[in-house]
Amino acid sequence: MQVFEDVVIIGGGVIAASIAYFLQSSDSFAGSVLVIETEFDNNNSSWDIFHQQFSLPENMQMAQFAQEFLAGLNRFLRVEDNPVNVNYRENGYLFLVEDRDIPILYNMNSLHQQYGASVSLLDPEDLARGFPWLNNSDLAGGSLGLAGEGGLNAGFLRAAFREKARSLGVRFQTGELVDIAKGKNRVNSTTLSSGQTISFNMIINAAGTDSARIAHMAGINLPMEARKRQTFSFSSKVQLEESPVIVDPTGVHFRQDRNLFYAGYTSPRENDPSCVGTEIDYDVFEEHIWPVLSHRIPSFQKITMEKALSEHDTVNVFDQSPVLGSHPVLTNFYFANGFMGRSAQASPAVGRAIAELIDFGGYRTLDLSRFSFDRMVTGEAILEHTVLQ
């Protein structure tokens, strides 16, 4: 059986759902949209970060648009009389730094001021006054987001995008891609494991951890790999005052949700292997996370482990920045890949951006051409110099 769609989007995550919504809600787009939800997409974490403290202006602007979108979420995504709630909590991010990171911190803060991000630099005395439960003996300072930072339930946001897109006429179906047929300068159709062939004008690869495999079917080397991320929740008899998300110089980070705490660890880039397994490695907590937590917050020296969760980020191993836009040769093959743990935060801006490329042939609001596939050819890496991505 062969069918035709104007636009086919590959991926079952929040990025794919956002693209479908923004494209179908455009007054100037009159085509059909099909989202093929692959079984391999894994970018729907239950909690996703929201912060503006980046060194690349584009990342900061995408985060700021996400805040604007959240402010009008029910105006944009409500279906009939069903209110949208994504459990957004605005509690700020506190990035802690040692002496070696002070130059990065000050350079980033200049950019934050330029783009209107509400971020304050803190010295050790400020940290002691504001967070007396924090051991700052080995810290040189910190950067605290005062507004527009926190987190939300990414699965809820995906569902809201999906249901609104469906109400506008987008079709969703589950399937596994097994082949992509291409011509000289374009891709023409894709075949699913069911045997169904779908022809199209344009195809968008938003397949998360499966994105490299999808690109390979079209003869494209896309340097995306899966990285396992583990979150450990624990309780403490000593309760803290409501805390921002804390990011330690070691890569350990934790957040508070009422009486529970959630901690994770981002391995150094040189020691962060590709992984598709989901088994929990409690040694990561014992060897890397808890020693840092108990040092940084002395009241955490006695805690009770509650549960653990294992998920995957999609990482661009070339430069750890996303890839957006069309392929330079196969011009109807589009990318929306590589957002690591920031898929939910990026989704409004990315959905709008890809819709503009397809609808108008170029960016109309926020220019994200810096993230094009072209740098995979030229070798010009785009590095985000946040203290912790």
mmCIF file of C-alpha atoms in Angstrom:
data_model
loop_
_atom_site.group_PDB
_atom_site.id
_atom_site.type_symbol
_atom_site.label_atom_id
_atom_site.label_comp_id
_atom_site.label_asym_id
_atom_site.label_seq_id
_atom_site.Cartn_x
_atom_site.Cartn_y
_atom_site.Cartn_z
ATOM 1 C CA MET A 1 0.000 0.000 0.000
ATOM 2 C CA GLN A 2 1.377 3.426 -0.955
ATOM 3 C CA VAL A 3 0.147 6.781 0.352
ATOM 4 C CA PHE A 4 1.287 10.390 -0.107
ATOM 5 C CA GLU A 5 1.801 13.110 2.511
ATOM 6 C CA ASP A 6 3.133 16.614 2.011
ATOM 7 C CA VAL A 7 5.273 16.414 5.158
ATOM 8 C CA VAL A 8 6.351 13.336 7.089
ATOM 9 C CA ILE A 9 7.837 13.776 10.555
ATOM 10 C CA ILE A 10 9.786 10.889 12.065
ATOM 11 C CA GLY A 11 9.816 10.730 15.852
ATOM 12 C CA GLY A 12 7.573 10.218 18.836
ATOM 13 C CA GLY A 13 8.940 12.906 21.146
ATOM 14 C CA VAL A 14 8.146 16.468 22.100
ATOM 15 C CA ILE A 15 10.228 17.914 19.233
ATOM 16 C CA ALA A 16 8.272 15.993 16.584
ATOM 17 C CA ALA A 17 4.949 16.905 18.171
ATOM 18 C CA SER A 18 5.918 20.584 18.344
ATOM 19 C CA ILE A 19 6.932 20.697 14.680
ATOM 20 C CA ALA A 20 3.609 19.111 13.726
ATOM 21 C CA TYR A 21 1.690 21.676 15.781
ATOM 22 C CA PHE A 22 3.508 24.749 14.483
ATOM 23 C CA LEU A 23 3.337 23.581 10.878
ATOM 24 C CA GLN A 24 -0.341 22.663 10.894
ATOM 25 C CA SER A 25 -1.336 25.804 12.848
ATOM 26 C CA SER A 26 0.274 28.095 10.259
ATOM 27 C CA ASP A 27 -2.326 29.986 8.243
ATOM 28 C CA SER A 28 -0.145 29.792 5.133
ATOM 29 C CA PHE A 29 0.408 26.023 5.228
ATOM 30 C CA ALA A 30 -2.243 24.006 3.420
ATOM 31 C CA GLY A 31 -0.593 20.603 3.162
ATOM 32 C CA SER A 32 -0.956 17.323 5.030
ATOM 33 C CA VAL A 33 1.253 16.256 7.939
ATOM 34 C CA LEU A 34 1.932 12.710 9.124
ATOM 35 C CA VAL A 35 3.944 11.919 12.255
ATOM 36 C CA ILE A 36 5.420 8.431 12.323
ATOM 37 C CA GLU A 37 6.067 7.671 15.964
ATOM 38 C CA THR A 38 9.022 5.315 16.091
ATOM 39 C CA GLU A 39 9.506 2.868 18.917
ATOM 40 C CA PHE A 40 13.057 4.054 19.510
ATOM 41 C CA ASP A 41 12.507 7.672 20.498
ATOM 42 C CA ASN A 42 13.486 8.269 24.124
ATOM 43 C CA ASN A 43 13.417 12.032 24.656
ATOM 44 C CA ASN A 44 10.236 12.164 26.762
ATOM 45 C CA SER A 45 11.741 12.412 30.221
ATOM 46 C CA SER A 46 9.234 13.009 32.987
ATOM 47 C CA TRP A 47 11.089 16.161 34.045
ATOM 48 C CA ASP A 48 13.009 18.478 31.740
ATOM 49 C CA ILE A 49 15.197 21.460 32.509
ATOM 50 C CA PHE A 50 14.461 25.100 31.743
ATOM 51 C CA HIS A 51 17.258 27.629 32.104
ATOM 52 C CA GLN A 52 18.664 30.578 30.156
ATOM 53 C CA GLN A 53 22.299 30.447 31.272
ATOM 54 C CA PHE A 54 24.044 29.698 27.986
ATOM 55 C CA SER A 55 27.031 31.113 26.122
ATOM 56 C CA LEU A 56 25.432 30.843 22.654
ATOM 57 C CA PRO A 57 22.841 33.573 21.981
ATOM 58 C CA GLU A 58 20.681 31.148 19.998
ATOM 59 C CA ASN A 59 20.342 28.767 22.951
ATOM 60 C CA MET A 60 19.397 31.658 25.208
ATOM 61 C CA GLN A 61 16.850 33.001 22.720
ATOM 62 C CA MET A 62 15.282 29.570 22.293
ATOM 63 C CA ALA A 63 14.929 29.338 26.081
ATOM 64 C CA GLN A 64 13.348 32.788 26.220
ATOM 65 C CA PHE A 65 10.821 31.898 23.541
ATOM 66 C CA ALA A 66 9.959 28.767 25.520
ATOM 67 C CA GLN A 67 9.103 31.015 28.468
ATOM 68 C CA GLU A 68 6.873 33.179 26.263
ATOM 69 C CA PHE A 69 5.167 30.071 24.938
ATOM 70 C CA LEU A 70 4.594 28.669 28.421
ATOM 71 C CA ALA A 71 3.005 31.958 29.482
ATOM 72 C CA GLY A 72 0.362 31.488 26.791
ATOM 73 C CA LEU A 73 0.233 27.697 26.878
ATOM 74 C CA ASN A 74 -3.527 27.378 27.232
ATOM 75 C CA ARG A 75 -4.107 29.960 24.533
ATOM 76 C CA PHE A 76 -1.947 27.961 22.129
ATOM 77 C CA LEU A 77 -2.543 24.317 23.038
ATOM 78 C CA ARG A 78 -5.910 24.060 24.747
ATOM 79 C CA VAL A 79 -8.294 21.715 22.959
ATOM 80 C CA GLU A 80 -11.941 22.600 23.563
ATOM 81 C CA ASP A 81 -12.405 23.189 27.307
ATOM 82 C CA ASN A 82 -9.568 20.973 28.518
ATOM 83 C CA PRO A 83 -6.925 23.069 30.317
ATOM 84 C CA VAL A 84 -3.249 22.308 29.744
ATOM 85 C CA ASN A 85 -0.995 21.730 32.745
ATOM 86 C CA VAL A 86 2.647 20.717 32.314
ATOM 87 C CA ASN A 87 3.581 21.069 36.010
ATOM 88 C CA TYR A 88 5.978 23.910 35.335
ATOM 89 C CA ARG A 89 7.904 25.014 38.421
ATOM 90 C CA GLU A 90 9.963 28.189 38.269
ATOM 91 C CA ASN A 91 12.577 27.780 40.974
ATOM 92 C CA GLY A 92 15.788 28.936 39.283
ATOM 93 C CA TYR A 93 19.186 27.430 38.520
ATOM 94 C CA LEU A 94 22.304 28.000 40.587
ATOM 95 C CA PHE A 95 25.535 27.145 38.753
ATOM 96 C CA LEU A 96 28.440 26.856 41.189
ATOM 97 C CA VAL A 97 32.000 27.446 40.002
ATOM 98 C CA GLU A 98 35.568 27.097 41.135
ATOM 99 C CA ASP A 99 38.346 29.584 40.326
ATOM 100 C CA ARG A 100 39.054 28.080 36.910
ATOM 101 C CA ASP A 101 35.515 28.803 35.700
ATOM 102 C CA ILE A 102 35.282 32.454 36.752
ATOM 103 C CA PRO A 103 36.284 33.843 33.300
ATOM 104 C CA ILE A 104 33.577 31.722 31.634
ATOM 105 C CA LEU A 105 31.062 32.857 34.217
ATOM 106 C CA TYR A 106 31.753 36.562 33.674
ATOM 107 C CA ASN A 107 31.741 36.247 29.872
ATOM 108 C CA MET A 108 28.420 34.438 30.009
ATOM 109 C CA ASN A 109 26.955 37.033 32.362
ATOM 110 C CA SER A 110 27.796 39.814 29.896
ATOM 111 C CA LEU A 111 25.784 37.936 27.289
ATOM 112 C CA HIS A 112 22.946 37.386 29.752
ATOM 113 C CA GLN A 113 22.746 41.117 30.389
ATOM 114 C CA GLN A 114 22.841 41.858 26.666
ATOM 115 C CA TYR A 115 19.886 39.572 25.960
ATOM 116 C CA GLY A 116 17.847 40.520 29.003
ATOM 117 C CA ALA A 117 18.174 37.312 31.008
ATOM 118 C CA SER A 118 17.553 37.809 34.715
ATOM 119 C CA VAL A 119 20.749 36.298 36.106
ATOM 120 C CA SER A 120 22.808 37.390 39.108
ATOM 121 C CA LEU A 121 26.478 36.686 39.856
ATOM 122 C CA LEU A 122 27.195 35.602 43.433
ATOM 123 C CA ASP A 123 30.488 35.643 45.311
ATOM 124 C CA PRO A 124 31.226 33.271 48.224
ATOM 125 C CA GLU A 125 29.786 35.758 50.721
ATOM 126 C CA ASP A 126 26.557 35.955 48.717
ATOM 127 C CA LEU A 127 26.367 32.156 48.671
ATOM 128 C CA ALA A 128 26.864 32.014 52.435
ATOM 129 C CA ARG A 129 24.074 34.527 53.051
ATOM 130 C CA GLY A 130 21.604 33.085 50.576
ATOM 131 C CA PHE A 131 22.313 29.379 51.087
ATOM 132 C CA PRO A 132 23.691 28.830 54.598
ATOM 133 C CA TRP A 133 23.303 25.056 54.261
ATOM 134 C CA LEU A 134 25.771 25.033 51.333
ATOM 135 C CA ASN A 135 29.460 24.291 51.866
ATOM 136 C CA ASN A 136 31.207 26.939 49.747
ATOM 137 C CA SER A 137 34.741 26.484 51.111
ATOM 138 C CA ASP A 138 36.110 25.463 47.707
ATOM 139 C CA LEU A 139 33.883 27.697 45.556
ATOM 140 C CA ALA A 140 34.720 30.984 43.853
ATOM 141 C CA GLY A 141 31.112 31.967 43.222
ATOM 142 C CA GLY A 142 27.966 31.143 41.341
ATOM 143 C CA SER A 143 25.399 32.256 38.794
ATOM 144 C CA LEU A 144 21.753 32.311 39.856
ATOM 145 C CA GLY A 145 18.780 32.588 37.522
ATOM 146 C CA LEU A 146 16.240 34.896 39.107
ATOM 147 C CA ALA A 147 13.369 34.326 36.655
ATOM 148 C CA GLY A 148 12.399 32.103 33.748
ATOM 149 C CA GLU A 149 14.178 28.976 35.006
ATOM 150 C CA GLY A 150 12.951 25.721 36.469
ATOM 151 C CA GLY A 151 11.479 22.574 34.996
ATOM 152 C CA LEU A 152 8.352 20.824 33.771
ATOM 153 C CA ASN A 153 6.934 17.445 32.839
ATOM 154 C CA ALA A 154 8.135 16.907 29.276
ATOM 155 C CA GLY A 155 5.687 14.056 28.728
ATOM 156 C CA PHE A 156 2.787 16.378 29.555
ATOM 157 C CA LEU A 157 4.089 18.996 27.125
ATOM 158 C CA ARG A 158 4.486 16.394 24.384
ATOM 159 C CA ALA A 159 0.914 15.196 24.968
ATOM 160 C CA ALA A 160 -0.391 18.768 24.767
ATOM 161 C CA PHE A 161 1.426 19.445 21.478
ATOM 162 C CA ARG A 162 0.251 16.094 20.135
ATOM 163 C CA GLU A 163 -3.405 16.509 20.990
ATOM 164 C CA LYS A 164 -3.546 20.045 19.647
ATOM 165 C CA ALA A 165 -1.824 18.991 16.426
ATOM 166 C CA ARG A 166 -4.266 16.102 16.054
ATOM 167 C CA SER A 167 -7.202 18.461 16.532
ATOM 168 C CA LEU A 168 -5.806 20.582 13.677
ATOM 169 C CA GLY A 169 -5.657 17.618 11.302
ATOM 170 C CA VAL A 170 -2.210 16.079 11.836
ATOM 171 C CA ARG A 171 -2.212 12.276 11.589
ATOM 172 C CA PHE A 172 -0.138 10.125 13.951
ATOM 173 C CA GLN A 173 0.766 6.509 13.434
ATOM 174 C CA THR A 174 3.218 4.088 15.014
ATOM 175 C CA GLY A 175 5.769 2.437 12.786
ATOM 176 C CA GLU A 176 9.368 1.407 12.275
ATOM 177 C CA LEU A 177 11.238 2.754 9.267
ATOM 178 C CA VAL A 178 13.205 0.160 7.334
ATOM 179 C CA ASP A 179 14.086 2.027 4.128
ATOM 180 C CA ILE A 180 14.262 5.484 2.549
ATOM 181 C CA ALA A 181 14.300 5.800 -1.238
ATOM 182 C CA LYS A 182 16.151 8.745 -2.740
ATOM 183 C CA GLY A 183 16.832 10.378 -6.073
ATOM 184 C CA LYS A 184 19.630 12.681 -7.162
ATOM 185 C CA ASN A 185 18.950 15.651 -4.906
ATOM 186 C CA ARG A 186 16.032 14.525 -2.776
ATOM 187 C CA VAL A 187 14.484 11.679 -0.852
ATOM 188 C CA ASN A 188 11.223 10.374 -2.265
ATOM 189 C CA SER A 189 9.602 7.827 0.033
ATOM 190 C CA THR A 190 9.994 5.722 3.120
ATOM 191 C CA THR A 191 8.967 2.150 3.808
ATOM 192 C CA LEU A 192 7.763 0.852 7.153
ATOM 193 C CA SER A 193 8.237 -2.623 8.581
ATOM 194 C CA SER A 194 4.532 -3.219 7.899
ATOM 195 C CA GLY A 195 5.267 -2.936 4.194
ATOM 196 C CA GLN A 196 3.553 0.433 3.803
ATOM 197 C CA THR A 197 5.310 2.926 1.545
ATOM 198 C CA ILE A 198 4.797 6.649 2.137
ATOM 199 C CA SER A 199 5.767 9.195 -0.498
ATOM 200 C CA PHE A 200 6.247 12.834 0.477
ATOM 201 C CA ASN A 201 7.430 16.270 -0.477
ATOM 202 C CA MET A 202 9.511 16.711 2.670
ATOM 203 C CA ILE A 203 10.663 14.527 5.543
ATOM 204 C CA ILE A 204 11.834 15.672 8.981
ATOM 205 C CA ASN A 205 14.124 13.542 11.105
ATOM 206 C CA ALA A 206 13.139 14.228 14.727
ATOM 207 C CA ALA A 207 13.723 10.668 15.867
ATOM 208 C CA GLY A 208 15.793 11.309 18.992
ATOM 209 C CA THR A 209 18.136 8.434 19.786
ATOM 210 C CA ASP A 210 17.135 6.741 16.515
ATOM 211 C CA SER A 211 18.038 9.753 14.387
ATOM 212 C CA ALA A 212 21.434 8.474 13.199
ATOM 213 C CA ARG A 213 19.864 5.255 11.907
ATOM 214 C CA ILE A 214 17.176 7.197 10.049
ATOM 215 C CA ALA A 215 19.781 9.468 8.455
ATOM 216 C CA HIS A 216 21.927 6.484 7.469
ATOM 217 C CA MET A 217 19.035 5.092 5.409
ATOM 218 C CA ALA A 218 19.339 8.214 3.250
ATOM 219 C CA GLY A 219 23.121 7.836 3.014
ATOM 220 C CA ILE A 220 23.789 10.589 5.558
ATOM 221 C CA ASN A 221 26.296 10.337 8.389
ATOM 222 C CA LEU A 222 24.644 12.073 11.325
ATOM 223 C CA PRO A 223 26.889 11.998 14.432
ATOM 224 C CA MET A 224 24.117 11.442 16.980
ATOM 225 C CA GLU A 225 24.522 8.883 19.759
ATOM 226 C CA ALA A 226 22.529 7.832 22.801
ATOM 227 C CA ARG A 227 23.899 8.611 26.250
ATOM 228 C CA LYS A 228 22.424 7.061 29.371
ATOM 229 C CA ARG A 229 21.351 9.494 32.063
ATOM 230 C CA GLN A 230 20.377 8.280 35.534
ATOM 231 C CA THR A 231 18.381 10.158 38.137
ATOM 232 C CA PHE A 232 18.366 9.058 41.754
ATOM 233 C CA SER A 233 15.746 10.261 44.228
ATOM 234 C CA PHE A 234 16.358 10.355 47.956
ATOM 235 C CA SER A 235 14.938 11.791 51.155
ATOM 236 C CA SER A 236 16.663 13.507 54.038
ATOM 237 C CA LYS A 237 15.587 13.989 57.639
ATOM 238 C CA VAL A 238 17.039 17.500 57.462
ATOM 239 C CA GLN A 239 14.877 19.589 55.149
ATOM 240 C CA LEU A 240 16.206 22.554 53.219
ATOM 241 C CA GLU A 241 14.413 25.746 52.444
ATOM 242 C CA GLU A 242 13.024 25.702 48.903
ATOM 243 C CA SER A 243 16.143 25.415 46.773
ATOM 244 C CA PRO A 244 16.951 26.248 43.160
ATOM 245 C CA VAL A 245 18.389 23.515 40.991
ATOM 246 C CA ILE A 246 22.015 23.230 42.106
ATOM 247 C CA VAL A 247 24.732 22.449 39.536
ATOM 248 C CA ASP A 248 28.082 21.556 41.110
ATOM 249 C CA PRO A 249 31.424 22.064 39.315
ATOM 250 C CA THR A 250 31.901 18.280 39.379
ATOM 251 C CA GLY A 251 28.917 17.673 37.091
ATOM 252 C CA VAL A 252 26.655 16.533 39.921
ATOM 253 C CA HIS A 253 23.315 18.336 40.007
ATOM 254 C CA PHE A 254 20.215 18.067 42.149
ATOM 255 C CA ARG A 255 16.773 19.547 42.495
ATOM 256 C CA GLN A 256 14.193 19.613 45.241
ATOM 257 C CA ASP A 257 10.557 18.609 44.895
ATOM 258 C CA ARG A 258 8.831 19.112 48.229
ATOM 259 C CA ASN A 259 10.273 16.439 50.557
ATOM 260 C CA LEU A 260 12.236 14.565 47.883
ATOM 261 C CA PHE A 261 15.509 15.351 46.149
ATOM 262 C CA TYR A 262 16.549 14.230 42.664
ATOM 263 C CA ALA A 263 20.219 13.988 41.756
ATOM 264 C CA GLY A 264 22.143 13.147 38.616
ATOM 265 C CA TYR A 265 25.642 13.262 37.211
ATOM 266 C CA THR A 266 26.890 14.350 33.808
ATOM 267 C CA SER A 267 30.071 12.495 32.939
ATOM 268 C CA PRO A 268 32.979 14.360 31.326
ATOM 269 C CA ARG A 269 32.755 14.280 27.549
ATOM 270 C CA GLU A 270 35.818 12.064 27.306
ATOM 271 C CA ASN A 271 34.196 9.486 29.614
ATOM 272 C CA ASP A 272 30.622 9.413 28.356
ATOM 273 C CA PRO A 273 30.268 6.328 26.133
ATOM 274 C CA SER A 274 27.376 5.550 23.829
ATOM 275 C CA CYS A 275 24.800 3.432 25.620
ATOM 276 C CA VAL A 276 21.361 2.046 24.806
ATOM 277 C CA GLY A 277 20.859 -0.012 27.970
ATOM 278 C CA THR A 278 18.465 1.084 30.699
ATOM 279 C CA GLU A 279 19.769 -0.853 33.708
ATOM 280 C CA ILE A 280 20.404 1.234 36.818
ATOM 281 C CA ASP A 281 24.025 1.504 37.936
ATOM 282 C CA TYR A 282 23.902 2.361 41.630
ATOM 283 C CA ASP A 283 27.697 2.578 41.716
ATOM 284 C CA VAL A 284 27.327 5.910 39.910
ATOM 285 C CA PHE A 285 25.463 7.248 42.918
ATOM 286 C CA GLU A 286 27.793 5.723 45.490
ATOM 287 C CA GLU A 287 31.035 6.671 43.741
ATOM 288 C CA HIS A 288 30.245 9.959 41.977
ATOM 289 C CA ILE A 289 27.068 11.573 43.270
ATOM 290 C CA TRP A 290 26.732 10.983 47.001
ATOM 291 C CA PRO A 291 30.333 11.964 47.897
ATOM 292 C CA VAL A 292 29.800 15.314 46.166
ATOM 293 C CA LEU A 293 26.359 15.834 47.689
ATOM 294 C CA SER A 294 27.544 15.062 51.214
ATOM 295 C CA HIS A 295 30.455 17.467 50.771
ATOM 296 C CA ARG A 296 28.424 20.269 49.228
ATOM 297 C CA ILE A 297 25.403 19.911 51.540
ATOM 298 C CA PRO A 298 26.615 18.459 54.870
ATOM 299 C CA SER A 299 23.051 17.611 55.927
ATOM 300 C CA PHE A 300 23.014 15.058 53.089
ATOM 301 C CA GLN A 301 25.573 12.875 54.851
ATOM 302 C CA LYS A 302 22.602 10.808 56.039
ATOM 303 C CA ILE A 303 19.991 10.181 53.363
ATOM 304 C CA THR A 304 17.576 7.437 52.311
ATOM 305 C CA MET A 305 17.524 6.228 48.702
ATOM 306 C CA GLU A 306 13.993 6.139 47.294
ATOM 307 C CA LYS A 307 14.131 5.140 43.621
ATOM 308 C CA ALA A 308 16.092 5.571 40.386
ATOM 309 C CA LEU A 309 15.288 6.245 36.739
ATOM 310 C CA SER A 310 17.344 5.602 33.614
ATOM 311 C CA GLU A 311 16.754 7.489 30.353
ATOM 312 C CA HIS A 312 18.695 8.531 27.269
ATOM 313 C CA ASP A 313 19.825 11.826 25.821
ATOM 314 C CA THR A 314 20.640 12.281 22.147
ATOM 315 C CA VAL A 315 24.091 13.832 21.844
ATOM 316 C CA ASN A 316 25.796 15.272 18.781
ATOM 317 C CA VAL A 317 29.273 13.839 19.319
ATOM 318 C CA PHE A 318 30.746 16.335 16.833
ATOM 319 C CA ASP A 319 30.200 19.430 18.985
ATOM 320 C CA GLN A 320 27.261 18.671 21.330
ATOM 321 C CA SER A 321 25.083 21.324 19.653
ATOM 322 C CA PRO A 322 21.834 20.535 17.796
ATOM 323 C CA VAL A 323 21.496 20.026 14.061
ATOM 324 C CA LEU A 324 18.607 21.918 12.435
ATOM 325 C CA GLY A 325 17.439 22.536 8.904
ATOM 326 C CA SER A 326 17.799 20.800 5.579
ATOM 327 C CA HIS A 327 20.594 18.671 4.193
ATOM 328 C CA PRO A 328 22.806 20.616 1.734
ATOM 329 C CA VAL A 329 22.331 18.035 -1.041
ATOM 330 C CA LEU A 330 19.128 16.157 -0.189
ATOM 331 C CA THR A 331 17.316 19.424 0.290
ATOM 332 C CA ASN A 332 13.926 17.979 1.286
ATOM 333 C CA PHE A 333 15.477 16.016 4.185
ATOM 334 C CA TYR A 334 15.328 18.073 7.389
ATOM 335 C CA PHE A 335 16.997 17.590 10.761
ATOM 336 C CA ALA A 336 15.781 18.434 14.263
ATOM 337 C CA ASN A 337 18.209 16.476 16.408
ATOM 338 C CA GLY A 338 20.652 16.610 19.294
ATOM 339 C CA PHE A 339 19.033 18.500 22.181
ATOM 340 C CA MET A 340 20.442 16.296 24.949
ATOM 341 C CA GLY A 341 18.344 16.890 28.082
ATOM 342 C CA ARG A 342 16.749 20.065 26.765
ATOM 343 C CA SER A 343 14.187 18.729 24.300
ATOM 344 C CA ALA A 344 11.181 20.223 26.082
ATOM 345 C CA GLN A 345 12.814 23.616 26.493
ATOM 346 C CA ALA A 346 13.912 23.672 22.857
ATOM 347 C CA SER A 347 10.656 22.321 21.434
ATOM 348 C CA PRO A 348 8.661 25.576 20.981
ATOM 349 C CA ALA A 349 11.499 27.387 19.187
ATOM 350 C CA VAL A 350 12.499 24.339 17.135
ATOM 351 C CA GLY A 351 8.912 23.595 16.134
ATOM 352 C CA ARG A 352 8.417 27.178 15.005
ATOM 353 C CA ALA A 353 11.787 27.272 13.211
ATOM 354 C CA ILE A 354 11.311 24.073 11.185
ATOM 355 C CA ALA A 355 7.771 25.134 10.300
ATOM 356 C CA GLU A 356 9.140 28.439 8.980
ATOM 357 C CA LEU A 357 11.760 26.665 6.868
ATOM 358 C CA ILE A 358 9.147 24.442 5.271
ATOM 359 C CA ASP A 359 6.452 27.099 4.956
ATOM 360 C CA PHE A 360 8.579 30.059 3.837
ATOM 361 C CA GLY A 361 11.935 28.608 2.816
ATOM 362 C CA GLY A 362 13.796 30.476 5.584
ATOM 363 C CA TYR A 363 13.729 31.561 9.202
ATOM 364 C CA ARG A 364 11.306 34.414 9.915
ATOM 365 C CA THR A 365 11.620 34.963 13.678
ATOM 366 C CA LEU A 366 14.742 33.467 15.254
ATOM 367 C CA ASP A 367 17.687 32.749 12.955
ATOM 368 C CA LEU A 368 19.001 29.302 13.848
ATOM 369 C CA SER A 369 21.094 28.825 10.706
ATOM 370 C CA ARG A 370 24.173 28.506 12.911
ATOM 371 C CA PHE A 371 22.991 24.992 13.734
ATOM 372 C CA SER A 372 22.763 23.838 10.112
ATOM 373 C CA PHE A 373 24.139 20.510 8.883
ATOM 374 C CA ASP A 374 26.749 22.406 6.842
ATOM 375 C CA ARG A 375 29.177 22.426 9.765
ATOM 376 C CA MET A 376 29.297 18.618 9.615
ATOM 377 C CA VAL A 377 30.927 19.170 6.205
ATOM 378 C CA THR A 378 33.135 22.169 6.997
ATOM 379 C CA GLY A 379 34.228 20.870 10.386
ATOM 380 C CA GLU A 380 33.414 24.166 12.122
ATOM 381 C CA ALA A 381 32.239 23.136 15.564
ATOM 382 C CA ILE A 382 29.783 25.274 17.556
ATOM 383 C CA LEU A 383 30.611 24.892 21.214
ATOM 384 C CA GLU A 384 28.309 25.813 24.076
ATOM 385 C CA HIS A 385 30.515 26.945 26.951
ATOM 386 C CA THR A 386 28.063 26.638 29.787
ATOM 387 C CA VAL A 387 29.584 25.421 33.003
ATOM 388 C CA LEU A 388 27.315 22.395 32.627
ATOM 389 C CA GLN A 389 25.095 21.761 29.615
#
